Coordinates of C-alpha atoms and ligand atoms in Angstrom, one line a residue:
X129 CA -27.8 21.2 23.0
X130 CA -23.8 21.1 22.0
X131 CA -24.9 22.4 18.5
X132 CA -26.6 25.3 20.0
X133 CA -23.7 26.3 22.6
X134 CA -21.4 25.8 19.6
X135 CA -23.8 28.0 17.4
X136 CA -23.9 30.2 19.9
X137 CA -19.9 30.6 20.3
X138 CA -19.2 30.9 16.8
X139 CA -21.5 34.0 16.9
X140 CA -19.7 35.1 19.9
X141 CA -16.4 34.7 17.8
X142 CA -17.6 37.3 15.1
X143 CA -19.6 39.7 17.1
X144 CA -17.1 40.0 19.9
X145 CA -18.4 41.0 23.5
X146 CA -22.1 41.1 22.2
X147 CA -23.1 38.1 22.4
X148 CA -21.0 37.2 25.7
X149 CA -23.9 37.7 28.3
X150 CA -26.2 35.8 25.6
X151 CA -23.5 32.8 25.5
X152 CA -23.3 33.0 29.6
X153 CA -27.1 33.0 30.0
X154 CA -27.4 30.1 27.1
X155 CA -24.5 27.9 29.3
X156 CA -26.2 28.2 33.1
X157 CA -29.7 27.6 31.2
X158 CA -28.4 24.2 29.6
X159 CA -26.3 23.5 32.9
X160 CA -29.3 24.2 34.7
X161 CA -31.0 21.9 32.4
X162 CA -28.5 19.3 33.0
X163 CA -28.9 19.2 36.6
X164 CA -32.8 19.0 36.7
X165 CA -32.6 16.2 34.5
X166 CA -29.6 14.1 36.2
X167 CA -31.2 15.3 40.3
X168 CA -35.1 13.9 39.0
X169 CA -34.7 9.8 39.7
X170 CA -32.8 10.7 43.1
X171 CA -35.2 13.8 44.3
X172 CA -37.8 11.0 43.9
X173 CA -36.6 8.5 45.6
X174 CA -35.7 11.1 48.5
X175 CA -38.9 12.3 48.7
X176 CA -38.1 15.8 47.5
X177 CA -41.6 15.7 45.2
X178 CA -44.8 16.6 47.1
X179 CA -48.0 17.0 45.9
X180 CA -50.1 21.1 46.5
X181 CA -53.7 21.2 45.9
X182 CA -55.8 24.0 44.9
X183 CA -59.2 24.2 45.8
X184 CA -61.8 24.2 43.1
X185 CA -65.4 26.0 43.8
X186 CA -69.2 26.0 42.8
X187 CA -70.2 28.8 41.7
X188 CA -73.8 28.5 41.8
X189 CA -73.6 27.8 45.5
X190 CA -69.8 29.4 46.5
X191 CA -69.2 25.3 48.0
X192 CA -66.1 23.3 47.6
X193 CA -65.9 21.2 45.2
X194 CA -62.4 19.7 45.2
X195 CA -58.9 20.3 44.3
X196 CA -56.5 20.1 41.6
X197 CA -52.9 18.3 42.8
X198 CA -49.9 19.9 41.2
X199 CA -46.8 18.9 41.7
X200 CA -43.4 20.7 43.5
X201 CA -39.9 19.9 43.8
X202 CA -39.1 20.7 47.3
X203 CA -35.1 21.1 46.0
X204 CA -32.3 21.2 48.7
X205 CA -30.6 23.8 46.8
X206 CA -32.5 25.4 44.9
X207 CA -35.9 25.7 47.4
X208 CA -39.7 24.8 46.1
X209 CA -40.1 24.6 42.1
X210 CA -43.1 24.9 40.5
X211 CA -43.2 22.6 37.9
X212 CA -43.3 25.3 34.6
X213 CA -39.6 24.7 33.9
X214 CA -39.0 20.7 34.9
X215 CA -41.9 19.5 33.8
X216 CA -41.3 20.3 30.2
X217 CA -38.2 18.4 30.8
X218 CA -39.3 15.5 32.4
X219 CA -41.6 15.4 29.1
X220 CA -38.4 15.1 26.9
X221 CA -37.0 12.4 29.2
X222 CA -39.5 10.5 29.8
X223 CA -39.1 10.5 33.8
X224 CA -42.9 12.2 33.4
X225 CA -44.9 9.1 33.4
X226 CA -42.9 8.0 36.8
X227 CA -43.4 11.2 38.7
X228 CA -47.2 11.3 37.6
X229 CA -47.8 7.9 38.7
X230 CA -46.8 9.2 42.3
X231 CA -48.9 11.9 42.2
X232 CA -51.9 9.9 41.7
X233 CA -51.0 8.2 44.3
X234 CA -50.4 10.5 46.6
X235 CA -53.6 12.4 45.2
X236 CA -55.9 8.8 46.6
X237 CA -53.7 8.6 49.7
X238 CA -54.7 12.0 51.0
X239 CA -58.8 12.0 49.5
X240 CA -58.7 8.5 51.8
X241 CA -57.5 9.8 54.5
X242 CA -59.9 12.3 54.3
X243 CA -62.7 10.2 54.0
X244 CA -61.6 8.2 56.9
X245 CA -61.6 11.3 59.1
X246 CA -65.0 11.6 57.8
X247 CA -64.8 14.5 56.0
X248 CA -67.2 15.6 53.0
X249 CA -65.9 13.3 50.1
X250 CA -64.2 15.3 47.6
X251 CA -62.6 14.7 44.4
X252 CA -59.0 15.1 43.2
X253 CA -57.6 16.2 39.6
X254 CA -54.6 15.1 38.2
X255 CA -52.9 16.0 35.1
X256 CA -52.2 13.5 32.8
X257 CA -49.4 14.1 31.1
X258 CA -49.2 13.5 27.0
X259 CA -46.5 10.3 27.5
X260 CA -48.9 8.9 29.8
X261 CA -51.5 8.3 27.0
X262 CA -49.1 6.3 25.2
X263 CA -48.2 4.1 27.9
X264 CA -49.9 0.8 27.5
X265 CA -50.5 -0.1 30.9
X266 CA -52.0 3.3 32.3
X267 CA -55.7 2.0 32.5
X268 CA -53.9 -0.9 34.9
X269 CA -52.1 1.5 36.7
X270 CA -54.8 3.9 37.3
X271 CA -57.4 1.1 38.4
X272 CA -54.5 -0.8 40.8
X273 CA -54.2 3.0 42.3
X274 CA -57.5 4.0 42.9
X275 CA -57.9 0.0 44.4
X276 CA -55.0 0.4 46.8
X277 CA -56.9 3.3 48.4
X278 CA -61.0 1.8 48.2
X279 CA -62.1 4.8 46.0
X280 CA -64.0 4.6 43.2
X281 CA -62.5 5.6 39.7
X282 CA -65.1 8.6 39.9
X283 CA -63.2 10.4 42.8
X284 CA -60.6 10.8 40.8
X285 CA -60.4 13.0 37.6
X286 CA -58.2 12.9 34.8
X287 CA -56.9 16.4 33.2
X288 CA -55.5 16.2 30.2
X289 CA -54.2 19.3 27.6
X290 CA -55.9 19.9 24.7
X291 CA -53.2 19.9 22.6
X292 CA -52.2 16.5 23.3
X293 CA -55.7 15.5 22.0
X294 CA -54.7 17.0 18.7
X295 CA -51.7 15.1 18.3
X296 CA -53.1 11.8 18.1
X297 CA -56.7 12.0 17.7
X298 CA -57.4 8.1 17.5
X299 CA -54.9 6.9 20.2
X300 CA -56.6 9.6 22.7
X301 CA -59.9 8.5 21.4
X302 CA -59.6 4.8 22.2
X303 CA -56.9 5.1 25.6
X304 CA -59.5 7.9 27.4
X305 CA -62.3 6.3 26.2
X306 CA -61.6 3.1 27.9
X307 CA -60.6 5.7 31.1
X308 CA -63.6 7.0 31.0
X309 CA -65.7 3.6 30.5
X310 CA -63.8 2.7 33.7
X311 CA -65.4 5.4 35.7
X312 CA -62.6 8.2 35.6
X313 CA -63.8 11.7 35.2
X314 CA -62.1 13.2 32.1
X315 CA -61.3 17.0 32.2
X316 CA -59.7 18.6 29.3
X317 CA -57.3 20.9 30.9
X318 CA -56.4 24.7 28.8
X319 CA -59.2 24.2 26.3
X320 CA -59.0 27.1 24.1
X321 CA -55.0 27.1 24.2
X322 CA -54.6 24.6 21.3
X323 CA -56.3 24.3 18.2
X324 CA -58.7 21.7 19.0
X325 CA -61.7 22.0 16.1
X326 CA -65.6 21.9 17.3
X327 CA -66.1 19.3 15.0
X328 CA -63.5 17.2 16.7
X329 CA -64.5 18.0 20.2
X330 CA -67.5 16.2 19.4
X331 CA -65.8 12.8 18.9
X332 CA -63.6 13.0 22.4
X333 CA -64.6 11.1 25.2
X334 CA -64.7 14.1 28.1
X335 CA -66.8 15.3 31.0
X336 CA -65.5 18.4 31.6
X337 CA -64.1 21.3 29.6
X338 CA -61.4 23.1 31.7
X339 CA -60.9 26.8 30.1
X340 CA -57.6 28.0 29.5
X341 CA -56.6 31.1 31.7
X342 CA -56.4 33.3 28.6
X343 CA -60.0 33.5 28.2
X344 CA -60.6 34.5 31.7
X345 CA -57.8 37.2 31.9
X346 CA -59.0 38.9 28.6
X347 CA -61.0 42.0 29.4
X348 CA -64.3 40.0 30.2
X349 CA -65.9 43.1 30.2
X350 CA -65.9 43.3 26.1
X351 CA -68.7 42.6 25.1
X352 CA -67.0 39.9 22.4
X353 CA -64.7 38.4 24.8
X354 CA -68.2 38.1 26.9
X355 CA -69.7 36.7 23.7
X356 CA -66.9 33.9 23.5
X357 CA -67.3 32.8 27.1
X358 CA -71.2 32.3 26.5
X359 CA -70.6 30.4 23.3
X360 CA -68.4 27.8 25.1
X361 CA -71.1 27.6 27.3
X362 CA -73.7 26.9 25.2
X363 CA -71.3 24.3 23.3
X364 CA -70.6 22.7 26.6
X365 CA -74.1 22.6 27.5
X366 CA -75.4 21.4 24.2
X367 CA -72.2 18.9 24.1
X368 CA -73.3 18.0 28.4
X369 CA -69.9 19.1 29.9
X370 CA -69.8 20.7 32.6
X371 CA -67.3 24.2 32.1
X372 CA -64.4 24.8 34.8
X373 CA -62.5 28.0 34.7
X374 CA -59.1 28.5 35.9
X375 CA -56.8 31.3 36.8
X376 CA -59.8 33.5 37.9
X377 CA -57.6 36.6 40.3
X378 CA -60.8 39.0 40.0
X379 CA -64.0 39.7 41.4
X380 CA -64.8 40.9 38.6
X381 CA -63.5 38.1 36.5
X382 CA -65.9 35.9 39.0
X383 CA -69.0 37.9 38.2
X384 CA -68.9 37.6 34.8
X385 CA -68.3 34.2 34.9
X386 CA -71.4 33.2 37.2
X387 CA -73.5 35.1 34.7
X388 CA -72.9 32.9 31.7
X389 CA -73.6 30.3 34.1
X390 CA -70.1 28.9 34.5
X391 CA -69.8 25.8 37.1
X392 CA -66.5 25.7 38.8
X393 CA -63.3 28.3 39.6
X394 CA -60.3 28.0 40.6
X395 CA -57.8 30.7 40.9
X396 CA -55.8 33.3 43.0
X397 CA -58.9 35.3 43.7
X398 CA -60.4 32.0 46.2
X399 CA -56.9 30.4 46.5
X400 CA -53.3 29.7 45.6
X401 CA -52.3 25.9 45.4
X402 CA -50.8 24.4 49.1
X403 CA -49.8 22.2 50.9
X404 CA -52.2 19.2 51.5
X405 CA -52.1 20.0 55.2
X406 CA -53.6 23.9 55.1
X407 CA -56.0 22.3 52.2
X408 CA -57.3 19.8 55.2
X409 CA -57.7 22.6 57.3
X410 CA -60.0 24.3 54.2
X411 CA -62.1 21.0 54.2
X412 CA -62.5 21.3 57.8
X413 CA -63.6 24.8 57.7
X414 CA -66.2 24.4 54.6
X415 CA -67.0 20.8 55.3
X416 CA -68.2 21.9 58.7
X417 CA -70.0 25.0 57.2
X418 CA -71.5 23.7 54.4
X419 CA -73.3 21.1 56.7
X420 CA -73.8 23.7 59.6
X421 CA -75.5 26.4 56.9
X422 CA -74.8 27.2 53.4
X423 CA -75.1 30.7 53.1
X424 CA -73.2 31.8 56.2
X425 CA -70.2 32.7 53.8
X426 CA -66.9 31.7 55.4
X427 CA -65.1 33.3 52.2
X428 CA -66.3 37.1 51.5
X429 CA -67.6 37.2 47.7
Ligands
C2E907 P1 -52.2 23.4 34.6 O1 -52.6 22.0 34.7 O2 -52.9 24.2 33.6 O3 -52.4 24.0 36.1 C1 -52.8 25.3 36.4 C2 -51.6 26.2 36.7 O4 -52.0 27.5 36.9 C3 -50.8 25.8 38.0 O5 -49.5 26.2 37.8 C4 -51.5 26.8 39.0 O6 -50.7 27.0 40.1 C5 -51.7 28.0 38.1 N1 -52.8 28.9 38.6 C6 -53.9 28.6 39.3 N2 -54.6 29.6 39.5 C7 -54.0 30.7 38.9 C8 -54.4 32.1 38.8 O7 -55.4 32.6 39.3 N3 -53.5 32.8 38.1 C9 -52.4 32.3 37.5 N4 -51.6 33.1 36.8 N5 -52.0 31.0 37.6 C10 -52.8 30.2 38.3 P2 -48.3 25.2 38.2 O8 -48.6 24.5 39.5 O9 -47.0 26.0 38.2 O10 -48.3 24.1 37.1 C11 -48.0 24.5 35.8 C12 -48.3 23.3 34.8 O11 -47.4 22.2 35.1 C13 -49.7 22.8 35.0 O12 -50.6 23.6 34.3 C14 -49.5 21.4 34.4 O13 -49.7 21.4 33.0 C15 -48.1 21.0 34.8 N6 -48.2 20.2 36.0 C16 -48.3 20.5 37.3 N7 -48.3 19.4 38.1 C17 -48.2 18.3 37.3 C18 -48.2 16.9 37.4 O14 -48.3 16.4 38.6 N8 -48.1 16.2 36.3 C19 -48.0 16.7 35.0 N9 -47.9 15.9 34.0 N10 -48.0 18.0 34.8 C20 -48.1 18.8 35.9
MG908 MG1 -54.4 21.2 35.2
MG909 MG1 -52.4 20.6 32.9
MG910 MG1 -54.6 24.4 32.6

């Protein structure tokens, strides 16, 4: 970080004024930087982290089907943060494998609570960040977890990016494989986004392909784009994944997808990601309909 400010000073020194706003920007985006990294421990321990959940859908039947947590940073200065810019940071400093451990916690407190209330039982993905793989305990962790809260391993699912299945093909292979012989659902979260070959998807232990946003907010339309989509699906099918996409906004988007025979959505077009409160008030709403009569549509389609 020093060698870049100083890289970028030295520029400043021979180009003059130029590169003044680009030095600026450069300094509050390291400072910035710096103060995410030294607030994250504290914000923790303060409670400033809280879990969202987004609601995750059916197609074939338009029923709810459970939610993905993602995490916020409910910052005293700064307001809510969604977690594109810390979370890359957190990575670097290791703080990662902390902060997901209390979202899978939080992610069972709230599905038992649920079930208490007597609710439909739903499931609950987390992600599963890359330095959690590598942490020798995390099969221990995740069992105590879903223990402390009486839920089996299968309410929970475990999403985890393609591209960290890339990196280390065998250490993935053997950690989620003993997840998965455990009973945890394994989702591979923005398949598609990497570079993930067929021939290695094949080996990976995994239940559900998660799609990567790109493919959805291509011009489905195109008849190749169209043509993509149903190959996944017949590779899923053939492979027995079930297919999740995310970032569906459209209607249209939604159409197409049904008719490749997609299984889950979740996206802007049903939902944004809230708090765990309105999400209750969701599950009250479609648990009560979807006992009450399926195709009385609470959401228009
Ligand atoms: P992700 O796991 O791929 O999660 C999906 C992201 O897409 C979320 O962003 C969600 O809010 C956003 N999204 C959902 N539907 C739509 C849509 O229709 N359109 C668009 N444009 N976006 C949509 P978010 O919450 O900002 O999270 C970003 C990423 O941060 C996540 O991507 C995930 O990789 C990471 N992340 C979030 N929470 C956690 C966590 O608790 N632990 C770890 N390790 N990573 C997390
Ligand atoms: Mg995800
Ligand atoms: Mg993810
Ligand atoms: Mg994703």
């Amino acid at each position: 970080c020093d060698r870049a400010l100083l890289a970028a000073r030295s520029i400043k020194g021979r180009y003059g004024t130029y590169f003044a706003a680009y030095d600026d920007a450069l300094r509050n985006k390291l400072l910035r930087e710096q103060a995410i990294t030294n607030g994250m421990e504290s914000a923790l321990a303060r409670g400033q982290f809280e879990i969202y959940l987004q609601p995750k859908y059916r197609i074939k039947d338009d029923s709810l089907a459970g939610a993905e947590a993602l995490v916020r940073w409910n910052h005293p200065q700064w307001g809510m943060q969604s977690p594109a810019e810390f979370i890359p940071l957190f990575e670097k400093s290791g703080f990662i494998t902390k902060l997901d451990q209390f979202v899978w916690d939080r992610a069972c407190a709230v599905v038992q609570s649920w079930d208490e209330k007597g609710y439909p039982p739903i499931s609950v993905s987390v992600n599963v960040s890359r330095a959690d793989i590598y942490n020798a305990d995390i099969a221990d962790i995740l069992v105590k977890t879903v223990r402390k809260y009486r839920l089996p391993p299968s309410r929970l699912h475990l999403e985890i990016t393609e591209s960290a299945y890339t990196e280390n093909p065998k250490q993935i292979i053997d950690t989620v494989g003993r997840l998965r012989e455990l009973g945890f659902v394994i989702e591979m979260d923005d398949f598609g986004s990497g570079y993930s070959s067929l021939n290695m998807l094949n080996q990976m232990p995994l239940d559900i392909l998660k799609l990567d946003m790109k493919f959805i907010q291509v011009e489905t339309a195109k008849p190749v784009n169209q043509g993509i989509l149903r190959f996944i699906m017949g590779l899923a099918r053939w492979m027995n994944l079930s297919v999740v996409a995310e970032g569906v906004e459209t209607r249209d988007q939604l159409v197409r997808l049904r008719e490749i025979g997609c299984d889950y959505v979740q996206g802007y077009y049903f939902a944004r990601p809230m708090p765990c409160t309105k999400f209750e008030t969701l599950l009250r709403e479609r648990g009560l309909a979807s006992k009450a009569e399926e195709s009385s549509s609470v959401r228009p389609l």
